[in-house]
């Protein structure tokens, strides 16, 4: 039976996937003229990348590297679109039109991308300051009111790889006993084999189970020593000098005074994968192995003007350093600052008042329903009122309560955009210095997207 083709009366647009192009394509025709990729390319072209470029100009040997400006554009565009894995970036360079336009059809592999990010992380994080200054020049940094807050972000490590100091002591003793037992068995086996095969057999081979226990013991001893060093620092003792033992001869012939031995708390923990990370309570009340990412945001524009990462769960110690970073980045202090109750301390409030910054920091956490039901106080402030009492009374007044609400409308949406819209819920690097650089890179990309939105609206 012959094939019968029925001609359709409907006319479609030409579709020939295998047709060759007669003229070479222009990359500029692949995307709309107002696409974010072109905007990002123009911004990166205006940035000073000499810190990165110098590392390549010193070495003239070898195959020419990829252009640093191209690599920066690809990396920033990836972070702006929530693509953080170097392997996924490599795939996008093959499949995504915008990535191919920015890379001019270059396709570095994932190892090259990962090595570039690690090698130049400090220089990449320094670009955050350059972008903040561009935002200020564009009128997006006003500093009438800034909001400060922190968010807990998972480290690139499992909380199950952490161990408490008391458990370290127990494991150290157990592993030492097991290693001694295995060594004794190995010695007995060597003697038996020497008797059987002769004395010329090499006897330094260690059983696999012994090597595993020795490696684990070394890790535990390293973590245990680090916790003890931190405890000595907190106690004011010298990290490198052991406590003095009582002796018969002191400096004047008497007995030498014994220095109190500083010992970590039994519950003090250290992670074997990322020792700088800590166990912290996340926003969902679940404990995570992570870091405390801090940010200061211009309340009117949601531009991040200062950012840093700490492994301290408490927020209060970071208010003054973050405000000092604001002044360093934009050469001036804000008029007002709002932060949640975690940042309250009389020292913080006093520091802000001395610099003529109007603080909005509640002394204790309040539920939204309680804040709505609270009535404005009447009458003069009592003469003996403390800073805590004054701040509590201030935030009960309607006009000041409205100013404090700017925090919820500015900083919390920024964290929502970073963690929910762009999916940054875990650091990909390890160590406090590395995650601090990665957080600055994330905040830099947030500012670029805000700057692009502003340029489109103008």
GROMACS .gro file of N, CA and C in nm, residues 156-219:
model
  192
  156UNK      N    1   2.849   2.516   5.419
  156UNK     CA    2   2.874   2.401   5.332
  156UNK      C    3   2.929   2.287   5.417
  157UNK      N    4   2.849   2.248   5.514
  157UNK     CA    5   2.889   2.142   5.609
  157UNK      C    6   2.764   2.092   5.680
  158UNK      N    7   2.766   1.966   5.718
  158UNK     CA    8   2.654   1.906   5.789
  158UNK      C    9   2.670   1.927   5.940
  159UNK      N   10   2.559   1.954   6.007
  159UNK     CA   11   2.565   1.969   6.152
  159UNK      C   12   2.597   1.837   6.221
  160UNK      N   13   2.579   1.727   6.147
  160UNK     CA   14   2.612   1.595   6.204
  160UNK      C   15   2.762   1.569   6.203
  161UNK      N   16   2.839   1.659   6.138
  161UNK     CA   17   2.985   1.648   6.139
  161UNK      C   18   3.046   1.731   6.251
  162UNK      N   19   2.962   1.782   6.341
  162UNK     CA   20   3.010   1.858   6.457
  162UNK      C   21   3.014   1.767   6.579
  163UNK      N   22   3.101   1.802   6.674
  163UNK     CA   23   3.114   1.722   6.796
  163UNK      C   24   3.139   1.815   6.914
  164UNK      N   25   3.077   1.785   7.027
  164UNK     CA   26   3.095   1.867   7.146
  164UNK      C   27   3.229   1.834   7.211
  165UNK      N   28   3.276   1.926   7.297
  165UNK     CA   29   3.406   1.907   7.362
  165UNK      C   30   3.405   1.783   7.451
  166UNK      N   31   3.296   1.762   7.526
  166UNK     CA   32   3.289   1.644   7.615
  166UNK      C   33   3.293   1.515   7.534
  167UNK      N   34   3.224   1.516   7.417
  167UNK     CA   35   3.227   1.397   7.331
  167UNK      C   36   3.366   1.378   7.272
  168UNK      N   37   3.437   1.489   7.240
  168UNK     CA   38   3.573   1.478   7.188
  168UNK      C   39   3.665   1.408   7.288
  169UNK      N   40   3.652   1.445   7.416
  169UNK     CA   41   3.735   1.383   7.519
  169UNK      C   42   3.709   1.233   7.526
  170UNK      N   43   3.579   1.195   7.521
  170UNK     CA   44   3.544   1.053   7.527
  170UNK      C   45   3.596   0.979   7.403
  171UNK      N   46   3.575   1.038   7.283
  171UNK     CA   47   3.618   0.974   7.160
  171UNK      C   48   3.769   0.962   7.153
  172UNK      N   49   3.838   1.065   7.204
  172UNK     CA   50   3.985   1.061   7.202
  172UNK      C   51   4.036   0.942   7.283
  173UNK      N   52   3.980   0.921   7.402
  173UNK     CA   53   4.023   0.809   7.485
  173UNK      C   54   3.987   0.675   7.421
  174UNK      N   55   3.867   0.668   7.365
  174UNK     CA   56   3.823   0.543   7.301
  174UNK      C   57   3.910   0.507   7.182
  175UNK      N   58   3.938   0.608   7.096
  175UNK     CA   59   4.020   0.582   6.977
  175UNK      C   60   4.163   0.546   7.014
  176UNK      N   61   4.217   0.612   7.117
  176UNK     CA   62   4.352   0.577   7.161
  176UNK      C   63   4.360   0.432   7.205
  177UNK      N   64   4.257   0.387   7.278
  177UNK     CA   65   4.254   0.248   7.324
  177UNK      C   66   4.242   0.152   7.206
  178UNK      N   67   4.156   0.187   7.108
  178UNK     CA   68   4.139   0.101   6.991
  178UNK      C   69   4.266   0.095   6.908
  179UNK      N   70   4.333   0.211   6.891
  179UNK     CA   71   4.457   0.214   6.814
  179UNK      C   72   4.564   0.130   6.882
  180UNK      N   73   4.574   0.141   7.015
  180UNK     CA   74   4.673   0.062   7.089
  180UNK      C   75   4.646  -0.088   7.071
  181UNK      N   76   4.516  -0.124   7.075
  181UNK     CA   77   4.481  -0.264   7.058
  181UNK      C   78   4.514  -0.313   6.918
  182UNK      N   79   4.485  -0.229   6.816
  182UNK     CA   80   4.515  -0.268   6.678
  182UNK      C   81   4.666  -0.277   6.655
  183UNK      N   82   4.742  -0.185   6.715
  183UNK     CA   83   4.887  -0.191   6.701
  183UNK      C   84   4.943  -0.318   6.763
  184UNK      N   85   4.886  -0.356   6.876
  184UNK     CA   86   4.931  -0.480   6.941
  184UNK      C   87   4.900  -0.601   6.853
  185UNK      N   88   4.779  -0.601   6.791
  185UNK     CA   89   4.745  -0.711   6.701
  185UNK      C   90   4.836  -0.712   6.580
  186UNK      N   91   4.869  -0.591   6.526
  186UNK     CA   92   4.957  -0.584   6.411
  186UNK      C   93   5.096  -0.636   6.446
  187UNK      N   94   5.143  -0.603   6.566
  187UNK     CA   95   5.274  -0.650   6.610
  187UNK      C   96   5.276  -0.802   6.623
  188UNK      N   97   5.169  -0.857   6.678
  188UNK     CA   98   5.159  -1.002   6.692
  188UNK      C   99   5.155  -1.069   6.555
  189UNK      N  100   5.082  -1.006   6.459
  189UNK     CA  101   5.075  -1.061   6.324
  189UNK      C  102   5.211  -1.056   6.258
  190UNK      N  103   5.285  -0.945   6.279
  190UNK     CA  104   5.420  -0.933   6.222
  190UNK      C  105   5.513  -1.042   6.275
  191UNK      N  106   5.505  -1.066   6.404
  191UNK     CA  107   5.591  -1.167   6.464
  191UNK      C  108   5.558  -1.305   6.409
  192UNK      N  109   5.427  -1.330   6.393
  192UNK     CA  110   5.386  -1.460   6.339
  192UNK      C  111   5.433  -1.476   6.195
  193UNK      N  112   5.422  -1.369   6.113
  193UNK     CA  113   5.463  -1.377   5.973
  193UNK      C  114   5.616  -1.382   5.961
  194UNK      N  115   5.687  -1.312   6.052
  194UNK     CA  116   5.834  -1.323   6.052
  194UNK      C  117   5.876  -1.467   6.078
  195UNK      N  118   5.805  -1.530   6.172
  195UNK     CA  119   5.837  -1.669   6.203
  195UNK      C  120   5.805  -1.760   6.084
  196UNK      N  121   5.697  -1.722   6.010
  196UNK     CA  122   5.654  -1.808   5.898
  196UNK      C  123   5.732  -1.782   5.771
  197UNK      N  124   5.754  -1.647   5.735
  197UNK     CA  125   5.816  -1.613   5.606
  197UNK      C  126   5.960  -1.565   5.617
  198UNK      N  127   6.006  -1.539   5.739
  198UNK     CA  128   6.141  -1.487   5.753
  198UNK      C  129   6.139  -1.342   5.795
  199UNK      N  130   6.255  -1.289   5.840
  199UNK     CA  131   6.259  -1.154   5.897
  199UNK      C  132   6.272  -1.042   5.794
  200UNK      N  133   6.274  -1.075   5.664
  200UNK     CA  134   6.299  -0.970   5.564
  200UNK      C  135   6.171  -0.906   5.509
  201UNK      N  136   6.057  -0.944   5.557
  201UNK     CA  137   5.932  -0.884   5.510
  201UNK      C  138   5.917  -0.742   5.565
  202UNK      N  139   5.871  -0.650   5.480
  202UNK     CA  140   5.846  -0.514   5.524
  202UNK      C  141   5.728  -0.514   5.620
  203UNK      N  142   5.746  -0.455   5.737
  203UNK     CA  143   5.641  -0.465   5.838
  203UNK      C  144   5.575  -0.334   5.875
  204UNK      N  145   5.585  -0.232   5.785
  204UNK     CA  146   5.528  -0.102   5.821
  204UNK      C  147   5.390  -0.080   5.761
  205UNK      N  148   5.330  -0.184   5.698
  205UNK     CA  149   5.197  -0.166   5.644
  205UNK      C  150   5.096  -0.157   5.759
  206UNK      N  151   5.010  -0.058   5.750
  206UNK     CA  152   4.907  -0.043   5.853
  206UNK      C  153   4.774  -0.097   5.801
  207UNK      N  154   4.698  -0.167   5.884
  207UNK     CA  155   4.565  -0.211   5.841
  207UNK      C  156   4.477  -0.089   5.809
  208UNK      N  157   4.380  -0.105   5.717
  208UNK     CA  158   4.294   0.005   5.675
  208UNK      C  159   4.216   0.062   5.794
  209UNK      N  160   4.167  -0.027   5.882
  209UNK     CA  161   4.090   0.020   5.998
  209UNK      C  162   4.175   0.102   6.093
  210UNK      N  163   4.306   0.072   6.100
  210UNK     CA  164   4.396   0.150   6.186
  210UNK      C  165   4.420   0.288   6.126
  211UNK      N  166   4.437   0.293   5.993
  211UNK     CA  167   4.457   0.424   5.929
  211UNK      C  168   4.334   0.512   5.948
  212UNK      N  169   4.213   0.453   5.937
  212UNK     CA  170   4.090   0.530   5.955
  212UNK      C  171   4.083   0.587   6.096
  213UNK      N  172   4.114   0.506   6.196
  213UNK     CA  173   4.106   0.553   6.335
  213UNK      C  174   4.210   0.660   6.363
  214UNK      N  175   4.329   0.646   6.305
  214UNK     CA  176   4.433   0.747   6.328
  214UNK      C  177   4.394   0.880   6.265
  215UNK      N  178   4.334   0.874   6.144
  215UNK     CA  179   4.289   0.999   6.082
  215UNK      C  180   4.180   1.064   6.164
  216UNK      N  181   4.085   0.984   6.212
  216UNK     CA  182   3.976   1.041   6.293
  216UNK      C  183   4.029   1.097   6.424
  217UNK      N  184   4.124   1.027   6.486
  217UNK     CA  185   4.184   1.077   6.610
  217UNK      C  186   4.255   1.209   6.587
  218UNK      N  187   4.326   1.221   6.474
  218UNK     CA  188   4.396   1.346   6.443
  218UNK      C  189   4.298   1.461   6.427
  219UNK      N  190   4.185   1.436   6.361
  219UNK     CA  191   4.084   1.541   6.343
  219UNK      C  192   4.026   1.582   6.478
   0.00000   0.00000   0.00000
